[in-house]
Coordinates of C-alpha atoms in Angstrom, one line a residue:
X1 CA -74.0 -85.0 -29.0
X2 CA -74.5 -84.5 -25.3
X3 CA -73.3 -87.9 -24.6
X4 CA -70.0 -87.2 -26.1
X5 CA -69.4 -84.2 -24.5
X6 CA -70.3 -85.6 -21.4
X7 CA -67.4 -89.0 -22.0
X8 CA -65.1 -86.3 -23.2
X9 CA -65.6 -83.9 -20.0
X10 CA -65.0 -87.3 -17.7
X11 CA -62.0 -88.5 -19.0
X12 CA -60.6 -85.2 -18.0
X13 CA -62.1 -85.4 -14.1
X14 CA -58.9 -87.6 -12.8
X15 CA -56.3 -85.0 -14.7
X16 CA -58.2 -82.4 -13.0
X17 CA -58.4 -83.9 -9.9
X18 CA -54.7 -84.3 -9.5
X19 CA -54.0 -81.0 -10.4
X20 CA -56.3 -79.9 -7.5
X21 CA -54.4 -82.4 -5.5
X22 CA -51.1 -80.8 -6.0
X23 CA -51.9 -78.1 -5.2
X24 CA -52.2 -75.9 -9.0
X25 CA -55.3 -75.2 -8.9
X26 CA -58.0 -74.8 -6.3
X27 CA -61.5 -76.2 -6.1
X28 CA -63.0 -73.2 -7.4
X29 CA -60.5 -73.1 -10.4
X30 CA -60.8 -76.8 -11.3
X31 CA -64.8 -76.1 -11.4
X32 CA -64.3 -73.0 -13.8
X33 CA -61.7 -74.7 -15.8
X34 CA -64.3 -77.5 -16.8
X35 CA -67.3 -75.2 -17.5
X36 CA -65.1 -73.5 -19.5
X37 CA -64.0 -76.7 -21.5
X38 CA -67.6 -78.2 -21.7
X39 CA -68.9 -74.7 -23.2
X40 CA -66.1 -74.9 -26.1
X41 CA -66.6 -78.7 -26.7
X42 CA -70.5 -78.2 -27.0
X43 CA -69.2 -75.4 -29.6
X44 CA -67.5 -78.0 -31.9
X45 CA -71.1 -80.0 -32.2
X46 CA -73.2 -77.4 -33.5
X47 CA -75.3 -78.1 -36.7
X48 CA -72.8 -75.2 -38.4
X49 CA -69.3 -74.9 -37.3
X50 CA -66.4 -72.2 -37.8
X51 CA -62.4 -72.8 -37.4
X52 CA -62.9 -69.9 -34.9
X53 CA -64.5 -72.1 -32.1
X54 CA -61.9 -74.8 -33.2
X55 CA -59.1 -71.5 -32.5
X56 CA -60.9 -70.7 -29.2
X57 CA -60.7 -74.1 -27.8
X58 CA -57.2 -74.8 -28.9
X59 CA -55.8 -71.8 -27.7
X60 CA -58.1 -72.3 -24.3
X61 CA -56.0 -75.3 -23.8
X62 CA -53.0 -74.1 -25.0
X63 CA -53.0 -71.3 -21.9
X64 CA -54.4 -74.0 -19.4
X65 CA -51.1 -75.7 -20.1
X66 CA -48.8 -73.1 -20.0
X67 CA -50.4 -72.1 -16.6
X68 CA -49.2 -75.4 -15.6
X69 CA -46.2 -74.7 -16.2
X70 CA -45.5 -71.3 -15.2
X71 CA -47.5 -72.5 -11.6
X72 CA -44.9 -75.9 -11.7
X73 CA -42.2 -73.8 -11.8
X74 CA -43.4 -71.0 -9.0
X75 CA -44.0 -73.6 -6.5
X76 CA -40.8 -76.2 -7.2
X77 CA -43.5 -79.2 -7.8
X78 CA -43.2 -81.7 -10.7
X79 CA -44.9 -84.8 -9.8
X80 CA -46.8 -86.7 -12.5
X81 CA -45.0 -83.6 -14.6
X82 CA -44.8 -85.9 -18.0
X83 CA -47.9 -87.4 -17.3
X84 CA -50.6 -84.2 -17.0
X85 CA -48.7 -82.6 -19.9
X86 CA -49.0 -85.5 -22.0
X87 CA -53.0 -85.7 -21.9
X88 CA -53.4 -81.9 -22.4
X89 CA -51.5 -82.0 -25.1
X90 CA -52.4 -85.7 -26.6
X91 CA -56.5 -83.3 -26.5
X92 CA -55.0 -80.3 -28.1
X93 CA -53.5 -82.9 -31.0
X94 CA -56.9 -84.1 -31.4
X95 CA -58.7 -81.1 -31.7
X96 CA -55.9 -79.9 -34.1
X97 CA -56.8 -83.4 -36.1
X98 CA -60.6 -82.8 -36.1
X99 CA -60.0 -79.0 -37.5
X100 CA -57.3 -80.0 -40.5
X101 CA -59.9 -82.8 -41.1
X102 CA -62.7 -80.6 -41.9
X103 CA -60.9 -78.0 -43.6
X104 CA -57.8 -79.9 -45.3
X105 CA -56.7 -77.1 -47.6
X106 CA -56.1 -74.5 -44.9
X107 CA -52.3 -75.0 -44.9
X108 CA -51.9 -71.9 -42.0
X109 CA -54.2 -74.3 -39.6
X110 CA -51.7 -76.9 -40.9
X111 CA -48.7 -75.1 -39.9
X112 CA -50.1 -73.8 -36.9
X113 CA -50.3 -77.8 -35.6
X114 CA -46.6 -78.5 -36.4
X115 CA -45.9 -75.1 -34.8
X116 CA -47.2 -76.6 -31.5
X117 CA -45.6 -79.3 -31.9
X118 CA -42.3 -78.3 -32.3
X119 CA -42.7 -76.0 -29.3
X120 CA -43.8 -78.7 -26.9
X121 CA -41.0 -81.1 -28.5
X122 CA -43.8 -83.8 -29.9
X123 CA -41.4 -85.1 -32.3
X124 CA -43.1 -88.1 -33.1
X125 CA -46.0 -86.3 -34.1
X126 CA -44.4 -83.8 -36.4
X127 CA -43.9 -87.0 -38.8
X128 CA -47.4 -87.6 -38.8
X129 CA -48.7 -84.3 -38.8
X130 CA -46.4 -83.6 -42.3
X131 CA -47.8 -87.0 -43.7
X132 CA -51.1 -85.6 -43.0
X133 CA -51.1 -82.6 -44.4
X134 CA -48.9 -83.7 -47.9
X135 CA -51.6 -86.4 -48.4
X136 CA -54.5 -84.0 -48.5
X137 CA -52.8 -81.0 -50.6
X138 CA -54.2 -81.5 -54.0
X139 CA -52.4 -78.2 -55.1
X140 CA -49.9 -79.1 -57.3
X141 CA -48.7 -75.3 -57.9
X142 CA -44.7 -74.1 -57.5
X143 CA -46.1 -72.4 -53.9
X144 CA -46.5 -75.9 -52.4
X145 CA -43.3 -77.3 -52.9
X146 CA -42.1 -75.3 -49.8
X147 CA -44.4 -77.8 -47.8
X148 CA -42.3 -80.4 -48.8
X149 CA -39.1 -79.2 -48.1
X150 CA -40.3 -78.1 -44.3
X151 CA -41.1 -81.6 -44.0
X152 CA -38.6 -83.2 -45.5
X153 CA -35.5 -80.7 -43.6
X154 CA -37.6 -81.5 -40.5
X155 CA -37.0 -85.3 -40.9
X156 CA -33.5 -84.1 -41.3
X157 CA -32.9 -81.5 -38.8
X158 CA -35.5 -82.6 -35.6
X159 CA -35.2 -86.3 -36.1
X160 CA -31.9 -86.7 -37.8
X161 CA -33.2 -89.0 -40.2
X162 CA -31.8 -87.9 -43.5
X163 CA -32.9 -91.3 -45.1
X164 CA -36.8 -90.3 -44.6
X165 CA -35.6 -86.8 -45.6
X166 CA -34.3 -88.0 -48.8
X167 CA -37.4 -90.3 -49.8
X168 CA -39.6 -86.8 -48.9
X169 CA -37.4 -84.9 -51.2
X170 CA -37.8 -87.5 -54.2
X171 CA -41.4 -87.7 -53.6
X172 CA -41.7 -83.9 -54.0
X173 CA -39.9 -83.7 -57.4
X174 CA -42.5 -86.3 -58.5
X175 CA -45.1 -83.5 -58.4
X176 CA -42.7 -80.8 -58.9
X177 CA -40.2 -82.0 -61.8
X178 CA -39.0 -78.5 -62.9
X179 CA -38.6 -77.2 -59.3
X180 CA -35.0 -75.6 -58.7
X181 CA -35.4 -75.0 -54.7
X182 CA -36.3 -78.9 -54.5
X183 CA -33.2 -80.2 -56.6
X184 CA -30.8 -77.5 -54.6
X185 CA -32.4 -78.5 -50.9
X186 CA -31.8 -82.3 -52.3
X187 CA -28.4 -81.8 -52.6
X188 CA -27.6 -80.5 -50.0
X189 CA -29.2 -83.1 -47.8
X190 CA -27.3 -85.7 -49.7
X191 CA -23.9 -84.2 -48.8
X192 CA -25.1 -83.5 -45.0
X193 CA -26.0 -87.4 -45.4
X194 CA -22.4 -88.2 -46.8
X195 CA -21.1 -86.3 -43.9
X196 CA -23.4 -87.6 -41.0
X197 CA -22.5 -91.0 -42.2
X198 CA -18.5 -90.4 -42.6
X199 CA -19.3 -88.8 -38.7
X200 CA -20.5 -92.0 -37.8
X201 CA -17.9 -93.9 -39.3
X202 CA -15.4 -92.5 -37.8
X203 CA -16.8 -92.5 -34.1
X204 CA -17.1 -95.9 -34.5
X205 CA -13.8 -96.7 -35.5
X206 CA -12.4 -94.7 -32.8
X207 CA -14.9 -96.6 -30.2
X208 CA -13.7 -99.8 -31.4
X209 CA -10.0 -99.1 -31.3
X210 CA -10.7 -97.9 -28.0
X211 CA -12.4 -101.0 -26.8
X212 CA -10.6 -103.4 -28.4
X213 CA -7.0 -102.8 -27.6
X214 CA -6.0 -106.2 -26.5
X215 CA -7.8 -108.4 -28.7
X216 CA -7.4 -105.7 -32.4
X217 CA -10.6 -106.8 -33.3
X218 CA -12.6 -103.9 -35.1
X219 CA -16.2 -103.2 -34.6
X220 CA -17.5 -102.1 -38.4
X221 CA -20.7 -101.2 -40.2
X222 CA -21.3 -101.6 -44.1
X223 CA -22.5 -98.5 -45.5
X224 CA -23.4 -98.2 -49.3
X225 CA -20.2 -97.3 -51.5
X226 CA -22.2 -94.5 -53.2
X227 CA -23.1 -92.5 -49.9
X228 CA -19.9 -92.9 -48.9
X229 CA -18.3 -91.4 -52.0
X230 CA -20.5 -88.8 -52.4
X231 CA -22.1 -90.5 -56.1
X232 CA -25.9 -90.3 -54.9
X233 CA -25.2 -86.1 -55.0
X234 CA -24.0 -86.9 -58.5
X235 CA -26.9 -88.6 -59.6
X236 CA -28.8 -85.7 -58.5
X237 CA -26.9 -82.8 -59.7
X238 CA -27.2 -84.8 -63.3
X239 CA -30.7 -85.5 -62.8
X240 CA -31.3 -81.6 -62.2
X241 CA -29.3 -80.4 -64.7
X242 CA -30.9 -82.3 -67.4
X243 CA -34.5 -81.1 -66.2
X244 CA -33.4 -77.8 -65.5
X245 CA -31.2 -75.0 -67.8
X246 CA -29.7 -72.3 -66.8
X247 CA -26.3 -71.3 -65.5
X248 CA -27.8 -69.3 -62.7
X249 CA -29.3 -72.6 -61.2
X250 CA -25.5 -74.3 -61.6
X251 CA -24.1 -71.5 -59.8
X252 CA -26.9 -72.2 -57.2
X253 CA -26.1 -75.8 -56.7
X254 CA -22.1 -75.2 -56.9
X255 CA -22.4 -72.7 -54.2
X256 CA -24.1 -75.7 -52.1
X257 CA -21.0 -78.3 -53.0
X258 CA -18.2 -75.6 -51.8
X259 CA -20.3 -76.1 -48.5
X260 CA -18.5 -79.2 -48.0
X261 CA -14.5 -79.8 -47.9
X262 CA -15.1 -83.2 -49.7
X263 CA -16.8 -82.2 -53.1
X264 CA -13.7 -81.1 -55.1
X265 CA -14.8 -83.4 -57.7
X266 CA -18.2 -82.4 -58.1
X267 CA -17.4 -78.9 -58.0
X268 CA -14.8 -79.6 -61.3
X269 CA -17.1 -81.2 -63.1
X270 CA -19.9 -78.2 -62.1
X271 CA -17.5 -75.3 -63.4
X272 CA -16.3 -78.0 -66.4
X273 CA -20.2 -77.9 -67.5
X274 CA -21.0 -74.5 -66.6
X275 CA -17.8 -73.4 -69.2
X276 CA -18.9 -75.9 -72.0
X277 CA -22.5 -75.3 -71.8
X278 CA -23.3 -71.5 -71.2
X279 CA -20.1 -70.0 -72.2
X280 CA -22.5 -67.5 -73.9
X281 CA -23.9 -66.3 -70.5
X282 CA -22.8 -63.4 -68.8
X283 CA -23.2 -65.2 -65.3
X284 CA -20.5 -67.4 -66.5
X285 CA -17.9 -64.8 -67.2
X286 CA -18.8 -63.7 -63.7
X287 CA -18.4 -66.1 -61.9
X288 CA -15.0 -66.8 -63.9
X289 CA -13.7 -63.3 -63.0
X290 CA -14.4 -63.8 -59.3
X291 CA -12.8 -66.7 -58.6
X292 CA -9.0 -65.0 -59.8
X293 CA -9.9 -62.7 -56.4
X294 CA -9.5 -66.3 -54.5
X295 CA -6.4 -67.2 -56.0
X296 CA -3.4 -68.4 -53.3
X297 CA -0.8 -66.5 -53.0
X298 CA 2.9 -68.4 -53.2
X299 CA 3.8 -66.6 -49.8
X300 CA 2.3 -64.8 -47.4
X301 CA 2.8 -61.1 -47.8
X302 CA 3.6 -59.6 -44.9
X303 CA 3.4 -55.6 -45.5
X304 CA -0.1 -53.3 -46.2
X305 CA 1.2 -52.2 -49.7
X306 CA 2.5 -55.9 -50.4
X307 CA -1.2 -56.8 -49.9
X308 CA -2.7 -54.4 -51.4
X309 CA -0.4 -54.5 -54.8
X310 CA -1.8 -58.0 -54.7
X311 CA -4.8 -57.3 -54.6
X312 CA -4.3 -54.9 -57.3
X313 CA -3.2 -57.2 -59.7
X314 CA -6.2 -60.0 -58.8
X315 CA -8.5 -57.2 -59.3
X316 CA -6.5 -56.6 -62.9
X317 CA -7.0 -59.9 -63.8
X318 CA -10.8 -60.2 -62.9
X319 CA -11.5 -57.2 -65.3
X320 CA -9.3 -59.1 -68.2
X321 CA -11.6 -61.8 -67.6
X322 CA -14.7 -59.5 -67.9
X323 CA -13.1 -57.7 -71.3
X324 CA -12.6 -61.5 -72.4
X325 CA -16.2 -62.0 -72.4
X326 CA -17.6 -58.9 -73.1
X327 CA -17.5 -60.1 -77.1
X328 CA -18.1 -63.8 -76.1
X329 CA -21.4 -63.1 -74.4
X330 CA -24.8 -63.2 -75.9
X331 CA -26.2 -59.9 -73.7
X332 CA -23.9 -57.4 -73.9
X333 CA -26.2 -55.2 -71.6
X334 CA -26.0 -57.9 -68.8
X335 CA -22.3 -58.4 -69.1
X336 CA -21.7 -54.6 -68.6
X337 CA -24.2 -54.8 -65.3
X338 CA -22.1 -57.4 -64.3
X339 CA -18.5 -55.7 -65.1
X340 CA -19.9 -52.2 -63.2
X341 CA -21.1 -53.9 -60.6
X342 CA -17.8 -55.8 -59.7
X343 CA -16.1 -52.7 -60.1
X344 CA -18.7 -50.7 -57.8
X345 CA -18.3 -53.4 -55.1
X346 CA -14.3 -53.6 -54.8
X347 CA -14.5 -48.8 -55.0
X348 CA -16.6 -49.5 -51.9
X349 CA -14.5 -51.5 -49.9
X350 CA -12.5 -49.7 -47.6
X351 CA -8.7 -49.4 -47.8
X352 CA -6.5 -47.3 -46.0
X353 CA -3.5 -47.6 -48.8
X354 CA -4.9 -44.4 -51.2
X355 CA -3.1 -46.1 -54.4
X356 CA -5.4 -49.1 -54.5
X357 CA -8.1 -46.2 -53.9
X358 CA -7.6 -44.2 -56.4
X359 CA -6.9 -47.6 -58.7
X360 CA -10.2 -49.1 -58.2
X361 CA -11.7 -45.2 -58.7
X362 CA -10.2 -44.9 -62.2
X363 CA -11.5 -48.7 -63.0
X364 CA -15.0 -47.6 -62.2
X365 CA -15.1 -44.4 -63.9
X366 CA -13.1 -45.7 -66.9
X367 CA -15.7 -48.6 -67.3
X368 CA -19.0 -46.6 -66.9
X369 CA -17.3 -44.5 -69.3
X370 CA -16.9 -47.5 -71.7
X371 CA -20.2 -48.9 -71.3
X372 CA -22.2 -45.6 -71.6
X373 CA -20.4 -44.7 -74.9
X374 CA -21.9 -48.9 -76.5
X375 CA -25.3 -47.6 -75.0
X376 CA -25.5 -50.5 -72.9
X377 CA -25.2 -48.8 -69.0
X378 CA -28.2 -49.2 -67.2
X379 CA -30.7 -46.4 -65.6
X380 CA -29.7 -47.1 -62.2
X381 CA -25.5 -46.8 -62.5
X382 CA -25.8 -43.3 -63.8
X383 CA -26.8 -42.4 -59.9
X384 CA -23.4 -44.0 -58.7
X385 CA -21.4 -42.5 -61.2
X386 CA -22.9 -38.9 -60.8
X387 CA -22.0 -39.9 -56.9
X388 CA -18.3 -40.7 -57.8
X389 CA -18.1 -37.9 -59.5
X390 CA -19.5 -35.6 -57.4
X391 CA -17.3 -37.0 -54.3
X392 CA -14.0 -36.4 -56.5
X393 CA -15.2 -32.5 -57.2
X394 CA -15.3 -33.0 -60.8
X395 CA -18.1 -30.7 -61.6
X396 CA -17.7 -30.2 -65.3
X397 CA -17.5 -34.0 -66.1
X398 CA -20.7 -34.3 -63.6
X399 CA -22.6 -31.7 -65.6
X400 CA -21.7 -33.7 -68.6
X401 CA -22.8 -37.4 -67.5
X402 CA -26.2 -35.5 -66.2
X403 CA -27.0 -34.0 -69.0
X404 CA -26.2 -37.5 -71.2
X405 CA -28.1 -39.6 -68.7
X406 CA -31.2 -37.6 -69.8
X407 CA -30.4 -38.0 -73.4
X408 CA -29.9 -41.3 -73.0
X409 CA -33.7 -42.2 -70.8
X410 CA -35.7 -39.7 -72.3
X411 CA -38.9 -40.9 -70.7
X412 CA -37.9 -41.8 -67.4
X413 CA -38.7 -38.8 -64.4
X414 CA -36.6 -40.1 -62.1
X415 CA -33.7 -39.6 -64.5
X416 CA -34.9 -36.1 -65.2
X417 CA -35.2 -35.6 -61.2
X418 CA -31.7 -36.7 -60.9
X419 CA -30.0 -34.4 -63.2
X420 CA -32.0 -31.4 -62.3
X421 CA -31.1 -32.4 -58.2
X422 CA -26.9 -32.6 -59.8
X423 CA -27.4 -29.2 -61.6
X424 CA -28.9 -27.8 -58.7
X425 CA -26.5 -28.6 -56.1
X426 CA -23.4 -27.7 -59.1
X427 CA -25.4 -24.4 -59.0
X428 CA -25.2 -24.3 -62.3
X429 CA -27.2 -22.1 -64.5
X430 CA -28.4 -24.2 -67.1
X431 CA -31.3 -26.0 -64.4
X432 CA -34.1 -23.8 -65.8
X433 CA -33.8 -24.9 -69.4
X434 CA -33.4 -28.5 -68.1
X435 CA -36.4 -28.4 -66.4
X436 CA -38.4 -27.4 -69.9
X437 CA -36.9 -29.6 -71.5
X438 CA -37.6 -32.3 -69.4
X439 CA -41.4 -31.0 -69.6
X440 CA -41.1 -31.9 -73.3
X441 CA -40.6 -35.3 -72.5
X442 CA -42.0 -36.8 -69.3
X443 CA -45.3 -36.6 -67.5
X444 CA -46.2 -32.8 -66.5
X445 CA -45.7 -34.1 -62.7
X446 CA -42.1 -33.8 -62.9
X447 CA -42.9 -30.6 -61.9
X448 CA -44.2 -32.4 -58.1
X449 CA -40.9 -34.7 -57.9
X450 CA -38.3 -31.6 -59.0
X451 CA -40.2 -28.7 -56.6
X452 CA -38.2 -29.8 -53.1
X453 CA -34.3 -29.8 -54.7
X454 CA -34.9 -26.5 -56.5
X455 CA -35.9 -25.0 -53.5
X456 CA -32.3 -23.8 -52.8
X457 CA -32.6 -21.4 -56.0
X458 CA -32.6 -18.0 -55.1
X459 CA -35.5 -17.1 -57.7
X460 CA -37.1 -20.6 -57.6
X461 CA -38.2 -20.6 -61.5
X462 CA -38.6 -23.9 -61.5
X463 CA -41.9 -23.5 -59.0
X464 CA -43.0 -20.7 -61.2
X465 CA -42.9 -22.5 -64.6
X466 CA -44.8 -24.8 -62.5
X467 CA -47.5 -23.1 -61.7
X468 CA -48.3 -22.5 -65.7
X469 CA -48.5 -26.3 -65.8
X470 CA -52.1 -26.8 -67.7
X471 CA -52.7 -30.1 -65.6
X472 CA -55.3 -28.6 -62.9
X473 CA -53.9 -31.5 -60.3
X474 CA -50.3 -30.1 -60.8
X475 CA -51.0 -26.7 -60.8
X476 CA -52.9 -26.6 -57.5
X477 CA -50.1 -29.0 -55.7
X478 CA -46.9 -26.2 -56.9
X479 CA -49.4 -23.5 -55.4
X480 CA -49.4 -25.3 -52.1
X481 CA -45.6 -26.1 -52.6
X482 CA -44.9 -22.7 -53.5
X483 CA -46.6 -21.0 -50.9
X484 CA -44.9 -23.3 -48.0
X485 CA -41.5 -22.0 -49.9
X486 CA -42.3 -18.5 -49.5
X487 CA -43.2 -18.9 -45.9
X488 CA -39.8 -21.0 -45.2
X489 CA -37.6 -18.6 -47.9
X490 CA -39.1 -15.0 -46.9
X491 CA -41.1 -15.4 -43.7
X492 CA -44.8 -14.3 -43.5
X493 CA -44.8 -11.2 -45.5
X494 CA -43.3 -13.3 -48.9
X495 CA -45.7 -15.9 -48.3
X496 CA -49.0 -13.1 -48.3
X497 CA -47.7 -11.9 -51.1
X498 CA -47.3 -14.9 -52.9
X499 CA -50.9 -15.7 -51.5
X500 CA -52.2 -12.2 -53.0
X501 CA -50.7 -12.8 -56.6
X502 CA -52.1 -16.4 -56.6
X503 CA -55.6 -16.5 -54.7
X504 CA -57.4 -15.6 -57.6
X505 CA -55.6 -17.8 -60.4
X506 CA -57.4 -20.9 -61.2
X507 CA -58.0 -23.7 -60.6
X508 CA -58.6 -23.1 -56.7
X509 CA -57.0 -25.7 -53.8
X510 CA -59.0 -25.9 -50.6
X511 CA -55.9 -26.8 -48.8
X512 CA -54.1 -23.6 -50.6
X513 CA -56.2 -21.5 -48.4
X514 CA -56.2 -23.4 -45.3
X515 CA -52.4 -23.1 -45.6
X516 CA -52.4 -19.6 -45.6
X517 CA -55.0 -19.4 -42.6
X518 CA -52.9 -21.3 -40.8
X519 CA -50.2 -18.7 -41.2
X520 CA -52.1 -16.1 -40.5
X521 CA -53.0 -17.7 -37.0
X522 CA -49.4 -18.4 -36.2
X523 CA -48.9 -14.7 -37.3
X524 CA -51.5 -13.2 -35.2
X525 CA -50.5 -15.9 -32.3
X526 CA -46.6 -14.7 -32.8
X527 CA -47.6 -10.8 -32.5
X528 CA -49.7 -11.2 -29.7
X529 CA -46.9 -13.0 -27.7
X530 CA -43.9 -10.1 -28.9
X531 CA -46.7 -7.3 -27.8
X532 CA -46.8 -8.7 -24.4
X533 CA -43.6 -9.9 -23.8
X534 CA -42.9 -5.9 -24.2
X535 CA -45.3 -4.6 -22.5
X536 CA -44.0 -6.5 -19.6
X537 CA -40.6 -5.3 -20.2
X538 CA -42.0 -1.6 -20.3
X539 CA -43.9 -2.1 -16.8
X540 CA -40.6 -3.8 -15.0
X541 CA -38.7 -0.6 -16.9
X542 CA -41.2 2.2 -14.8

């Protein structure tokens, strides 16, 4: 063990003694530096050894060298730059190899080694580095596909080999057949490949022509007729597609094709096999109804209200397409989410022409209206369409959607919560026999999620009711939250009496009486201020 600490610590002696000669580090430094070293390396020969001695002594050299660098810089000095930097970190790839050796199924001290590497532009190791690691994951779970897609988009992006890229990518879908994120990041790399090549093409053409002027002779490269035309991302798109079902993942991989301005023809035949093949899904129809917003106009309209009638009519012809599939689709439920969420979207977007405003406002309303009546609107729309409502100042239609929103989720609190917070701030009347009722059919906490937005009630029954509550947990919480509103609604004297008609009404709260010893402090602390503040005032009076 000694003897290889000792070989290891004198191959670094000449790297240390040019730094010293440089002028980067003084005697004294380069002394400490390699004390410091030989402690870490004995470190990684002990009979039992931990990736955190491993983590010290790459980090330890990490810092060396970016003191290098920052000192390099200071001082204007690069000599034998490349050459110092390259056997600091050549020994920080080594110890990187010995720790991913011992503990190959650590994929964060993996990572952390291509991280490195990318930051100190080691390109050539990154390859290896990937290989590495790919070869000794055993884990064939959906998780480590990701692995394979960072190495294969690192072929692609840092050493703009897309035909390593594309072997990487095949490989991976041999242990991960069903994987969706594989087949769509394989795409895409075969159009950027169909691009990069077309790229190439064409700079060489215009090199040639360039060079060649007198003579016409053309300098030209053979590239296989099915990059060129685009086939290979075929190939995969059927490949996928007959592993994989679903028209969400043919959305996902024709959303990657209308990347590129050259796959018109694979785009068809997507939308041809997404309307043959799941005409029965509701992510079908929508996609179907979005596309009419993209239509081309003939001209170009050149006034606001030309514009935005146009719009009006795309929008028309989107919700035609989502009334055309409403019957068609196999989830009514999910078509309906789809329909009101289109129509939320476009109310949202601002327009300064109050027709189209008011247009898209009536569309919303009239198909929440239409899908609440089949039974078929989800929990969360009832909050927007309470929020319409409210914004438009309809307060009797509002009452009326709150009160069928609770009919409608029975067992849900935060449904409850949300009508009782809409009859409160309508001010309406009917809020106390909501809240019972809603005690009739949820959890008795309610009462702890309803207690803040009745607050504005002038005789806060709701709190009261509350405290009747035969769950000893929620009792003592609406004594603390009732108290805190006497003190805020009525000052000190509302909140000791609420504290005398309450103190002795089990079950007790620890924190019900430190409350109310704390206002008693600030009481006492605000009288004794007041008292001398006047007595001040009476002295500078005489």
């Amino acid at each position: 063990m000694a003897e290889i600490v000792q070989q290891r610590m004198e191959n670094r002696i000449p790297e240390l003694e040019q730094l010293e000669k440089v002028g980067l580090f003084s005697k004294k430094e380069v002394k400490s530096l390699l004390k410091l070293a030989t402690a870490l390396e004995y470190k990684l020969h002990r009979l039992i050894i931990t990736k955190v001695y491993f983590i010290a002594y790459i980090q330890y050299e990490i810092n060396v060298l970016e003191l290098i660098k920052k000192r390099r810089s200071r001082i204007g000095y690069q000599f034998k730059r490349e050459e110092i930097k390259f056997s600091i970190i050549s020994r920080i790839n080594n110890i990187f190899r010995r720790a991913t050796t011992k503990w190959k199924d650590d994929v964060q001290l993996w990572l952390s080694h291509i991280a490195f590497c990318k930051k100190w532009n080691t390109k050539g190791a990154i390859s290896k580095v990937f290989s590495s690691m790919l070869r000794n994951q055993v884990d064939l779970s959906s998780l480590y596909y990701a692995l394979w897609i960072m190495a294969a988009k690192s072929e692609l992006e840092d050493r703009n080999s897309s035909e390593s890229a594309r072997h990487l990518f095949l490989r991976a879908l041999l242990f991960h057949p069903e994987s969706k994120k594989v087949y769509q990041e394989l795409l895409h790399a075969e159009k950027l490949r169909k691009q990069q090549k077309e790229l190439e093409q064409a700079e060489i053409d215009v090199v040639s022509t360039h060079t060649h002027t007198h003579t016409h002779t053309f300098l030209r490269y053979e590239f296989s007729p099915e990059i060129v035309s685009g086939k290979l991302a075929e190939v995969v798109y059927r490949d996928a597609t007959g592993k994989i079902q679903g028209a969400d993942f043919i959305l996902s991989l024709l959303t990657i094709a209308a990347i590129f301005d050259f796959t018109k023809d694979l785009q068809d035949t997507i939308i041809q096999d997404l309307q043959s093949k799941y005409t029965y899904d509701s992510l079908t129809w929508d996609f179907m109804a979005r596309r009419e917003l993209e239509a081309t106009v003939g001209e170009e309209l050149q006034t606001a209200k030309g514009r935005a009638s146009d719009i009006a009519r795309r929008e028309e012809r989107c919700c035609q397409v989502y009334d055309d599939g409403w019957s068609l689709c196999c989830v009514p439920e999910a078509m309906w989410a789809c329909y009101v969420s289109f129509c939320l979207e476009r109310f949202k977007r601002k327009t300064d022409i109050r027709e189209l405003k008011e247009t898209r406002q009536e569309r919303l309303l009239a198909v929440l209206q239409r899908a609440h009546d089949s039974s078929l609107l989800k929990e969360d729309f009832y909050k927007n369409w309470l929020q319409v409502l409210l914004s438009s100042g309809d307060s009797e239609q509002t009452a009326v959607v709150a009160m069928a929103d609770t009919q409608r989720y029975r067992q849900s609190v935060d449904v409850w919560c949300l009508a009782l917070q809409t009859m409160v701030r309508l001010g309406s009347g009917a809020t106390g026999k909501l809240f019972q009722d809603a005690l009739t059919h949820v959890n008795p906490k309610v009462h702890t999620h309803t207690m803040g937005c009745c607050e504005k009630t002038s005789s806060n029954m709701t709190g009261r009711r509350g405290l009747l509550s035969v769950v000893p947990a929620v009792s003592m919480e609406i004594k603390e939250k009732y108290l805190d509103w006497s003190y805020r609604a009525g000052g000190y004297k509302k909140a000791r009496k609420t504290f005398t008609s309450l103190h002795e009404s089990r079950p007790f709260s620890k924190a019900f009486f430190n409350r109310m010893i704390q206002m008693e402090k600030d009481q006492v602390s605000r009288v004794t201020m007041y008292g001398e503040t006047r007595t001040n005032q009476n002295q500078m009076y005489l």
